[in-house]
PDB file of C-alpha atoms in Angstrom:
ATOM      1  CA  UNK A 936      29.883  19.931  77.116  1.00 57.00           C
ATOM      2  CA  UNK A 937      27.009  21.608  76.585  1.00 62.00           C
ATOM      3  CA  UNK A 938      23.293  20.549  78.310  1.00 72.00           C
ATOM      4  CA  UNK A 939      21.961  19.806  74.961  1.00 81.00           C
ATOM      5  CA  UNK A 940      25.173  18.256  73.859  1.00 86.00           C
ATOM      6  CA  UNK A 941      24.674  15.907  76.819  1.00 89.00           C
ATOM      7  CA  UNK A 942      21.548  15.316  76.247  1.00 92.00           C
ATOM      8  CA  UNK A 943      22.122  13.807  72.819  1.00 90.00           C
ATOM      9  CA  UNK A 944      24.684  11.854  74.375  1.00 91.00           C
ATOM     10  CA  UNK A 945      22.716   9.930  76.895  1.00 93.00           C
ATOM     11  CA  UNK A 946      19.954   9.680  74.560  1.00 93.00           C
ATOM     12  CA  UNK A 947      22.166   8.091  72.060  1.00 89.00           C
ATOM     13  CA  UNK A 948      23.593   6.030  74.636  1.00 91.00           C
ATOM     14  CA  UNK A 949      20.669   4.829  75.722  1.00 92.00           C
ATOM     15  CA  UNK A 950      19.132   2.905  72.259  1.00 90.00           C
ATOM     16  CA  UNK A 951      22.809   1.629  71.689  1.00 86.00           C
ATOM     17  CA  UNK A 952      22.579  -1.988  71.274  1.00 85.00           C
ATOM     18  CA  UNK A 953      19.101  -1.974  71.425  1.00 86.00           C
ATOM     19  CA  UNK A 954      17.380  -4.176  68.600  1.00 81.00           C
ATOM     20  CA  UNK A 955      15.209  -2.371  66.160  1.00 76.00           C
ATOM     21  CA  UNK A 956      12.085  -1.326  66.155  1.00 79.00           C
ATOM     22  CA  UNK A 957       9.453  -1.421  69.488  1.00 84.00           C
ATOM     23  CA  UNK A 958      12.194  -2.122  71.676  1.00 88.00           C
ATOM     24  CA  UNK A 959      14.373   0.981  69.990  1.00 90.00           C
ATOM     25  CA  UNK A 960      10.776   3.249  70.997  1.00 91.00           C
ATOM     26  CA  UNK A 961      10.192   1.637  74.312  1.00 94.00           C
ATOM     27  CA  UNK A 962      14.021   2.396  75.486  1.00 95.00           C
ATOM     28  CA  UNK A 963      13.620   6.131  73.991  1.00 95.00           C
ATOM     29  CA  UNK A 964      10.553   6.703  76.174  1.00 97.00           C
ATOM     30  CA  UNK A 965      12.183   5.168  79.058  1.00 97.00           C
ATOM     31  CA  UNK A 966      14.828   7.186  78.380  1.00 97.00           C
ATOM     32  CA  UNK A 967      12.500  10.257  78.666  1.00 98.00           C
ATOM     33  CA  UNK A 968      11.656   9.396  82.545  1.00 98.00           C
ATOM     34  CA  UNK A 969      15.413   9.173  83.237  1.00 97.00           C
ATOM     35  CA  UNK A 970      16.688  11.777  81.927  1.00 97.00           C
ATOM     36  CA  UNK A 971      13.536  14.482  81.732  1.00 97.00           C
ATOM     37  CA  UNK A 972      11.582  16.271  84.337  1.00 96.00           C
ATOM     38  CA  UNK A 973       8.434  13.941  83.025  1.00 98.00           C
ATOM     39  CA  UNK A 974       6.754  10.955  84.875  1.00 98.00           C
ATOM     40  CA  UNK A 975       5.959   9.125  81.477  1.00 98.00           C
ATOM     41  CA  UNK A 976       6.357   8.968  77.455  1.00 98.00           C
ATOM     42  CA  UNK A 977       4.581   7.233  74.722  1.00 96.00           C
ATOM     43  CA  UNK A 978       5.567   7.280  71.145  1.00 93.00           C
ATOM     44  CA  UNK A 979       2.149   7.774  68.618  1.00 87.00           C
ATOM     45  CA  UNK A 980       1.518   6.534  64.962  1.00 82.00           C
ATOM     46  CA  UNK A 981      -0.607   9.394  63.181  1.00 80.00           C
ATOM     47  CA  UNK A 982      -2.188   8.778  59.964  1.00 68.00           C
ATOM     48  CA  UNK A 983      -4.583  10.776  58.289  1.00 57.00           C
ATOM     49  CA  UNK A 984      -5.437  12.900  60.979  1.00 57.00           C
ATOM     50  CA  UNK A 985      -6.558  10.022  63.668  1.00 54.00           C
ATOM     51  CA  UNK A 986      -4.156   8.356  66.173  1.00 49.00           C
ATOM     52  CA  UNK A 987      -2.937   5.189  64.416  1.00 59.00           C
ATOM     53  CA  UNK A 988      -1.878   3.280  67.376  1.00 73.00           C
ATOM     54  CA  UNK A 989       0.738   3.350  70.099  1.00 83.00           C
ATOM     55  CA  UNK A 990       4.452   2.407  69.119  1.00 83.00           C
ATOM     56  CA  UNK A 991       6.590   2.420  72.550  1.00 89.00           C
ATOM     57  CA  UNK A 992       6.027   3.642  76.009  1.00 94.00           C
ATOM     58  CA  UNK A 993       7.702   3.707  78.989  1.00 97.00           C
ATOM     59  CA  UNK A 994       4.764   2.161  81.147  1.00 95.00           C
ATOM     60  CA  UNK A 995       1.520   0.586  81.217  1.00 93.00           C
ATOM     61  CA  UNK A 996       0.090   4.075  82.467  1.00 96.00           C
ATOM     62  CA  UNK A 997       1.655   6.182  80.015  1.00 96.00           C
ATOM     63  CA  UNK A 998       0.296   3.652  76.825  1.00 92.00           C
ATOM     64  CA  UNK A 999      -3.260   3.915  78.313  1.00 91.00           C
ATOM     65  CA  UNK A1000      -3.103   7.651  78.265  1.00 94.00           C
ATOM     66  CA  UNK A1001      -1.913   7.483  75.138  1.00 91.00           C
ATOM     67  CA  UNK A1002      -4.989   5.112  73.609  1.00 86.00           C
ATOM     68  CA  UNK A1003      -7.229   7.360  74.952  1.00 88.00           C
ATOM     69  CA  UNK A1004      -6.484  10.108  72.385  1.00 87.00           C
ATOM     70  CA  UNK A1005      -7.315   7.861  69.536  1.00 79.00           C
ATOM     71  CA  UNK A1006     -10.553   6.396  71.469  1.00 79.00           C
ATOM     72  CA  UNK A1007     -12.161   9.585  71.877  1.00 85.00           C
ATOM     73  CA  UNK A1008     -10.499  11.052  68.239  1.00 84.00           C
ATOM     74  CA  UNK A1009      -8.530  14.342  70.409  1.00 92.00           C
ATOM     75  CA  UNK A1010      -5.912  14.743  72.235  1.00 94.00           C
ATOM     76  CA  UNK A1011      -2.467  16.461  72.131  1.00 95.00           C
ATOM     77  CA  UNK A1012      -0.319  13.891  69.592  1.00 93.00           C
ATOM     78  CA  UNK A1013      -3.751  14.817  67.155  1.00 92.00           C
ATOM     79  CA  UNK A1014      -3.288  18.448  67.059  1.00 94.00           C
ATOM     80  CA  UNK A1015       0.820  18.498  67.393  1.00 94.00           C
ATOM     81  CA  UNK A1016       0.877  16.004  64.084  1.00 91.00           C
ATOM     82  CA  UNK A1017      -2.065  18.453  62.574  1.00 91.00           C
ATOM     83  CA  UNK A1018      -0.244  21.641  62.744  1.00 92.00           C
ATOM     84  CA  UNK A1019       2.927  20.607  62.967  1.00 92.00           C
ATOM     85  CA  UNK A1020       4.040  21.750  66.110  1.00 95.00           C
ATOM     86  CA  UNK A1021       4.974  21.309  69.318  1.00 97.00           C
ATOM     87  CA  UNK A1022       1.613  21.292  72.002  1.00 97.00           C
ATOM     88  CA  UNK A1023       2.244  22.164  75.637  1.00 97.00           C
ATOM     89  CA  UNK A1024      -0.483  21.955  77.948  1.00 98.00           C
ATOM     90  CA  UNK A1025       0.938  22.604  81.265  1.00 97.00           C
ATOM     91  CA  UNK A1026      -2.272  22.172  83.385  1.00 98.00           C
ATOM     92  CA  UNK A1027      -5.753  20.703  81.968  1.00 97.00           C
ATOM     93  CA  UNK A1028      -7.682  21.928  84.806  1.00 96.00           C
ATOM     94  CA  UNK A1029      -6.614  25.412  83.758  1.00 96.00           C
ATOM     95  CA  UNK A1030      -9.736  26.775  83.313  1.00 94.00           C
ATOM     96  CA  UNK A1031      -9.208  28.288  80.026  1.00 94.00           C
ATOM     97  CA  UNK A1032      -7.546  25.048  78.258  1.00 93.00           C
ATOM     98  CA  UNK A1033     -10.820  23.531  76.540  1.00 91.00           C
ATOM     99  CA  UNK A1034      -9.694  21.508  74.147  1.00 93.00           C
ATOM    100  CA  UNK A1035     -10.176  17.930  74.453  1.00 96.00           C
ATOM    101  CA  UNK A1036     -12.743  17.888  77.155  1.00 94.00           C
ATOM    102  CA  UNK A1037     -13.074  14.227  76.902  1.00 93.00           C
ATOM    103  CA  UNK A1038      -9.396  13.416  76.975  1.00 95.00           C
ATOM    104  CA  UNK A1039      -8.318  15.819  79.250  1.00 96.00           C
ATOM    105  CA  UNK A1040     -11.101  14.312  81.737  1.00 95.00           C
ATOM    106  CA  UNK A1041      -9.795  10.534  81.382  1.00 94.00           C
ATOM    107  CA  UNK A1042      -6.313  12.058  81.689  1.00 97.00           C
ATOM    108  CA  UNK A1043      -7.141  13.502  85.173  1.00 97.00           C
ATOM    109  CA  UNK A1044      -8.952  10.947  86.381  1.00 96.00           C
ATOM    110  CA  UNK A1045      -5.234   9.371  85.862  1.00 96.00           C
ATOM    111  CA  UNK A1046      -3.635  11.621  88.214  1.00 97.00           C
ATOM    112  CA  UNK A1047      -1.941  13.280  85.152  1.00 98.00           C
ATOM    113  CA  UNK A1048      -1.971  17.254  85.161  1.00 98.00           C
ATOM    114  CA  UNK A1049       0.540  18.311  82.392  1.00 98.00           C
ATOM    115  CA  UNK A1050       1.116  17.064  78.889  1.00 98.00           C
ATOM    116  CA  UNK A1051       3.466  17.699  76.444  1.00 98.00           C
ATOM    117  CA  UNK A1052       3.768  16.609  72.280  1.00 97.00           C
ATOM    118  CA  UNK A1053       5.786  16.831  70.360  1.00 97.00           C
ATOM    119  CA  UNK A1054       6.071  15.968  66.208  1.00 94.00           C
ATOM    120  CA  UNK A1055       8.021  13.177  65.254  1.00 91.00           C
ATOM    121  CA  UNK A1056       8.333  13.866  61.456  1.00 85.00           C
ATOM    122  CA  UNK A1057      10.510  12.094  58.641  1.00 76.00           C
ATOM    123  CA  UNK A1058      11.365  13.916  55.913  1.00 67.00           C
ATOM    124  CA  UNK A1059       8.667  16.608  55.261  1.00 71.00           C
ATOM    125  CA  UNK A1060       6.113  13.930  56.333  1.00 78.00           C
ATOM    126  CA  UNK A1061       4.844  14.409  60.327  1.00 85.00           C
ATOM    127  CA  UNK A1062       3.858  10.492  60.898  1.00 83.00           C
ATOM    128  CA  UNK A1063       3.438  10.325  65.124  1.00 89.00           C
ATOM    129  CA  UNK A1064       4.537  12.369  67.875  1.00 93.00           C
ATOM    130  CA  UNK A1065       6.269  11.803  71.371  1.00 96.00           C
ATOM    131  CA  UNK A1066       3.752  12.516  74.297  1.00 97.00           C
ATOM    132  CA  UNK A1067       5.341  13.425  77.949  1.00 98.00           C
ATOM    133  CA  UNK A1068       3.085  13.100  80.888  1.00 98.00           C
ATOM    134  CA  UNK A1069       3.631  14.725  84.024  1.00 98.00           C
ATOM    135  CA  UNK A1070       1.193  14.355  87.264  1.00 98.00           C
ATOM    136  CA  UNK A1071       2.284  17.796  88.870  1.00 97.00           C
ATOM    137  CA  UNK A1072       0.851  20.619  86.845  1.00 97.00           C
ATOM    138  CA  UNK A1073       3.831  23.066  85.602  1.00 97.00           C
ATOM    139  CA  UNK A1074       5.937  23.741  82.358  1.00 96.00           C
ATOM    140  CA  UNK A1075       8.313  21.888  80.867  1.00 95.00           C
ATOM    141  CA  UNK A1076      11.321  23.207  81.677  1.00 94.00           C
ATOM    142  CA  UNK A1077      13.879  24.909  78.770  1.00 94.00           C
ATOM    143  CA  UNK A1078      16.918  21.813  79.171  1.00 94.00           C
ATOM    144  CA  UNK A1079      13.489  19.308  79.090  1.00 96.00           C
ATOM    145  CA  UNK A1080      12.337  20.724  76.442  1.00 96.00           C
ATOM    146  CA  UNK A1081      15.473  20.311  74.153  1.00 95.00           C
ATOM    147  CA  UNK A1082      15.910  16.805  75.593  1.00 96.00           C
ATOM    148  CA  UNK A1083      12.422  16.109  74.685  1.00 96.00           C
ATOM    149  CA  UNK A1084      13.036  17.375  70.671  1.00 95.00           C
ATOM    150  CA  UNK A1085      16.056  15.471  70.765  1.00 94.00           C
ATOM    151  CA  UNK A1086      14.105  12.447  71.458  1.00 95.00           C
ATOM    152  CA  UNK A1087      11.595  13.071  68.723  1.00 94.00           C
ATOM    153  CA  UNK A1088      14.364  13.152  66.239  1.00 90.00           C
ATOM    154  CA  UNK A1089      15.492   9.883  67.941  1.00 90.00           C
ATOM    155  CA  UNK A1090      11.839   8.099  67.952  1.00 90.00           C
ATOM    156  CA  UNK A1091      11.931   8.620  64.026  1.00 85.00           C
ATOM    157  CA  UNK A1092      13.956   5.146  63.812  1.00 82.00           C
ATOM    158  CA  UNK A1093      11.556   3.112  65.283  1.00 80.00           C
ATOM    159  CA  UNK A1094       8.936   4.741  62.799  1.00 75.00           C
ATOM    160  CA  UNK A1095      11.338   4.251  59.715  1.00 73.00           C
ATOM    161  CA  UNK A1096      12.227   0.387  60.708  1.00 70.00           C
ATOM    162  CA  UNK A1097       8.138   0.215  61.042  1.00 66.00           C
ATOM    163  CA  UNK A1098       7.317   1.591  57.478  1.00 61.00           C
ATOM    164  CA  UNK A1099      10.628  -0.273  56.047  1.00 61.00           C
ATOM    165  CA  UNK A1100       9.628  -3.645  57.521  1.00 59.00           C
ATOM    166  CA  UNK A1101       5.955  -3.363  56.098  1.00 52.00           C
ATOM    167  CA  UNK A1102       7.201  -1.711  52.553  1.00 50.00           C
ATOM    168  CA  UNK A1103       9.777  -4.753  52.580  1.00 54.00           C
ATOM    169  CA  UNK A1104       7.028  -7.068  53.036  1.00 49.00           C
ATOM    170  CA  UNK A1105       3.746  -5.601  51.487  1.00 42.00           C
ATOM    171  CA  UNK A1106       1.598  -6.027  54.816  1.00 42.00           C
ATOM    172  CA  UNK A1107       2.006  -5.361  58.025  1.00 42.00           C
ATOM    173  CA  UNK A1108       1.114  -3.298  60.697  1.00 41.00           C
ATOM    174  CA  UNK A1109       0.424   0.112  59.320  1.00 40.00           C
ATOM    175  CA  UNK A1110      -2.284  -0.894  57.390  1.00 40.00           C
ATOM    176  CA  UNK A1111      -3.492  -1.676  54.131  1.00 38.00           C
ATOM    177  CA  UNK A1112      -3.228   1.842  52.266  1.00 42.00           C
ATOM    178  CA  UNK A1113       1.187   0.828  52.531  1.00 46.00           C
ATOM    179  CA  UNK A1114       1.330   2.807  48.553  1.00 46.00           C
ATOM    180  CA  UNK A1115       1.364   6.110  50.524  1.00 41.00           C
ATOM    181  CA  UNK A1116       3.970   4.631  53.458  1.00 44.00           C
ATOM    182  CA  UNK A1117       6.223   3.296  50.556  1.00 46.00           C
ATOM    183  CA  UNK A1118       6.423   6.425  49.017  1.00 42.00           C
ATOM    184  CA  UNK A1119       7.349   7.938  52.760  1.00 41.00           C
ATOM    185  CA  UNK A1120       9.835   5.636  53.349  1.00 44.00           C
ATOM    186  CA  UNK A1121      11.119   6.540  49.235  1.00 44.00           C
ATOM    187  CA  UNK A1122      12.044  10.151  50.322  1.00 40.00           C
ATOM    188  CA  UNK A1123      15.102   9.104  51.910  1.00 45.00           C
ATOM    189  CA  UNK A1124      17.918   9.798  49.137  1.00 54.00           C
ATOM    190  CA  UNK A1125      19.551   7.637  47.134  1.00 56.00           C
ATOM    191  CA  UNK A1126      22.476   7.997  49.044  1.00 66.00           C
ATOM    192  CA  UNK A1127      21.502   6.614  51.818  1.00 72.00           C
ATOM    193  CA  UNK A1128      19.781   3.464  50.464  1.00 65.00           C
ATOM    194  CA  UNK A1129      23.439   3.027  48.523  1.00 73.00           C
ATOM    195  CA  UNK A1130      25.034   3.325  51.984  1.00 81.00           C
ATOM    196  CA  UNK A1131      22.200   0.837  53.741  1.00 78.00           C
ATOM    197  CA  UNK A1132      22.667  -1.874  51.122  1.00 75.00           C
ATOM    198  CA  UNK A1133      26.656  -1.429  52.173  1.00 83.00           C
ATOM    199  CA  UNK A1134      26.203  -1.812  56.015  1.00 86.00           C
ATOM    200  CA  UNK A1135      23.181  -4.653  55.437  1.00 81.00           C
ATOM    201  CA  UNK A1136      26.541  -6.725  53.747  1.00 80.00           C
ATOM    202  CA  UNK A1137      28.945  -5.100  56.674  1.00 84.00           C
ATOM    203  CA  UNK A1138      26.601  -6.153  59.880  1.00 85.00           C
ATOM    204  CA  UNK A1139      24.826  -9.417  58.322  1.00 81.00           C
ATOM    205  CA  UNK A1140      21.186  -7.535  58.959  1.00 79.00           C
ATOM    206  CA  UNK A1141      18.230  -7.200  56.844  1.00 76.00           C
ATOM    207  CA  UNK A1142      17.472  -3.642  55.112  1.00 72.00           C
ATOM    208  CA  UNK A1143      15.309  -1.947  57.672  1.00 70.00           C
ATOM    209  CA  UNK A1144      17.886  -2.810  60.183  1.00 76.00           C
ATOM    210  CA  UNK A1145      20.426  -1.684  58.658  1.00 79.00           C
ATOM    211  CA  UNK A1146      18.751   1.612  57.609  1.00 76.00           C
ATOM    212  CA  UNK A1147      18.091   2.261  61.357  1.00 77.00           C
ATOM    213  CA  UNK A1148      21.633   2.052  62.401  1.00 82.00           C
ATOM    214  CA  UNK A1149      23.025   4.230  59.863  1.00 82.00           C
ATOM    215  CA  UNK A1150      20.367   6.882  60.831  1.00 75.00           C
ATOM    216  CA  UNK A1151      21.064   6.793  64.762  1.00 80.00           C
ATOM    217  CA  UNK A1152      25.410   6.395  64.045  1.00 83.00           C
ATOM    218  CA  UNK A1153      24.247   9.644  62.357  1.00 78.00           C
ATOM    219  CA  UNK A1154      22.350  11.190  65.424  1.00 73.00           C
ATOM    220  CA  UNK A1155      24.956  10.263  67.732  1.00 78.00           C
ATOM    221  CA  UNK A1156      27.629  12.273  65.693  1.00 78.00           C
ATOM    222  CA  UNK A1157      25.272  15.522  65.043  1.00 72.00           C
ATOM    223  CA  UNK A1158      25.217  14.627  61.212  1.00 72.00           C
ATOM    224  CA  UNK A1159      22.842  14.357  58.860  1.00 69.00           C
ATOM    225  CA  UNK A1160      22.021  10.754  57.361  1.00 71.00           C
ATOM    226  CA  UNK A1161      23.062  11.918  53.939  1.00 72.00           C
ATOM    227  CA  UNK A1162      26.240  13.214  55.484  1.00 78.00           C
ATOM    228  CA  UNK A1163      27.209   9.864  57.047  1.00 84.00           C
ATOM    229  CA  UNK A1164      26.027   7.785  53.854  1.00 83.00           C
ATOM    230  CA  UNK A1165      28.415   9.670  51.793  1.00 82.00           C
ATOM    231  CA  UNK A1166      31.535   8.705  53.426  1.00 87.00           C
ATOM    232  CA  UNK A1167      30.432   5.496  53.914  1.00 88.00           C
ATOM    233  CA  UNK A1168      29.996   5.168  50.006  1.00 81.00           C
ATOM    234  CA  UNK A1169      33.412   6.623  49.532  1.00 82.00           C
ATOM    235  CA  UNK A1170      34.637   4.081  52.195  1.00 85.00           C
ATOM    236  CA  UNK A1171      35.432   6.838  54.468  1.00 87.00           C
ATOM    237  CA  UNK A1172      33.656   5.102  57.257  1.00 87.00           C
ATOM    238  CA  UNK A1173      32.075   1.114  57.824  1.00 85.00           C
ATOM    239  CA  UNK A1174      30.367  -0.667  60.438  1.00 87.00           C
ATOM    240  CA  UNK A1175      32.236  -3.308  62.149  1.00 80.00           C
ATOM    241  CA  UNK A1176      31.001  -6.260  63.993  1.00 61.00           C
ATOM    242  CA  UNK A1177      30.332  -4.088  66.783  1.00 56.00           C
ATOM    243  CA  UNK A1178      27.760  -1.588  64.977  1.00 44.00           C
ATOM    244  CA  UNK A1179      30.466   1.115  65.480  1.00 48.00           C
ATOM    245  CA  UNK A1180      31.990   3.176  62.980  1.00 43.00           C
ATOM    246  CA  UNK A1181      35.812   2.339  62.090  1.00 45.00           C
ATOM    247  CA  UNK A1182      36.894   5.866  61.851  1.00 42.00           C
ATOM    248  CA  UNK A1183      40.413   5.380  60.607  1.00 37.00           C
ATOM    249  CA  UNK A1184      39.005   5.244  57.442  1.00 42.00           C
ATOM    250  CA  UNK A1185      38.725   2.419  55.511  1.00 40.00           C
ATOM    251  CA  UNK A1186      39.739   1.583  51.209  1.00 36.00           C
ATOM    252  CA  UNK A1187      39.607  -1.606  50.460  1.00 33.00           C
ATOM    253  CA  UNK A1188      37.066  -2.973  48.642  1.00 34.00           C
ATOM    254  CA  UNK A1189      35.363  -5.503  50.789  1.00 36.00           C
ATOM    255  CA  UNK A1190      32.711  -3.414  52.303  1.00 35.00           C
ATOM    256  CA  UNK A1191      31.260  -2.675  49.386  1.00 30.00           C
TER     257      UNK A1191
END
């Protein structure tokens, strides 16, 4: 198996089980420290330019250096989310990296000398961004750096069951502008909301739940949501019990 291969494995393996939402982005950034060359991970929320909040970390440490991008308005999440990009900063006391003197300072003060972000996006949309602390100065590594992408694909769930929970109920955490998160959560195809509505009946679980699951099933298989939604329209695939796949196939019509 391939190292990246592997690393999708034991990321997948690690939210498997896990219940939606902030517990899905805490295990993810825990998962980070495991498996990555990193000493801490914190998921972002991004809106409009400013850090939003913090959604998942793997420590108390790692969520204050996180809250101190969007106390002092910079930091790395801000400009990854900005121009849509990863941002690799592997030393702030480099003399020539300037760019958040503020942050960087706090950061230091931490004991932290390295930080990595990277976009978490959905759809065309980049909403947050996975930060990776280190407190040895020193790049991130080419195998940490994949496993690190493959866990900002991965922290997209938490996001979606986020935006899906407060479109669902009109309020909620993200805010009150939720017309513009809606129409985020809307560019997911039809497809897939067909599919959702089939494994919300198949698990017993409410919509953003349900929406979650097919979307890391997905991940873990290296398909596409779309992909996966398709066949389980067709009845190609269901969700048992379990939250696994039957993939004998399945044609009856009680899944539907």
């Amino acid at each position: 198996m391939l190292p990246g291969d592997r690393l999708r494995a034991d990321f997948a393996a690690a939210i498997d089980g896990v219940p939606a939402g902030l517990a899905t982005a805490e295990r993810i950034c825990a998962a980070c420290v495991d498996l990555l060359q990193v000493d801490g991970a914190s998921i972002s929320l991004v809106r409009a330019g400013s850090a939003f909040g913090t959604f998942g970390s793997s420590g108390e440490l790692s969520r204050r250096l996180d809250e101190y991008q969007f106390t002092f308005g910079e930091g790395p999440c801000l400009d990854a989310v900005r121009g849509a990009q990863p941002i690799l900063v592997p030393d702030l006391e480099d003399p020539t990296e300037q760019r958040w003197p503020v942050y960087a300072g706090a950061v230091l003060g931490e004991g932290v000398h390295a930080v990595y972000a990277l976009p978490v996006s959905i759809s065309s949309a980049c909403v947050g961004a996975l930060d990776l602390y280190r407190a040895e100065p020193g790049r991130l590594g080419e195998a940490d750096l994949t496993g690190g992408l493959i866990a900002a694909t991965l922290a997209t769930l938490p996001l979606l069951d986020l935006i899906s929970a407060a479109t669902e109920q009109h309020a909620g955490p993200i805010g009150s502008d939720e017309g513009a998160w809606a129409e985020l959560a809307s560019l997911e195809s039809v497809e897939v909301y067909q599919a959702t509505g089939m494994v919300m009946v198949q698990l017993g679980v409410g919509a953003a739940e349900a929406l979650v699951r097919l979307r890391a099933h997905a991940f873990a298989r290296a398909m596409t949501a779309n992909d996966l939604a398709w066949q389980i329209v067709r009845r190609e695939y269901r969700f048992n019990a379990d939250s696994d796949i039957d993939e004998r196939g399945h044609n009856s019509e009680d899944g539907a």
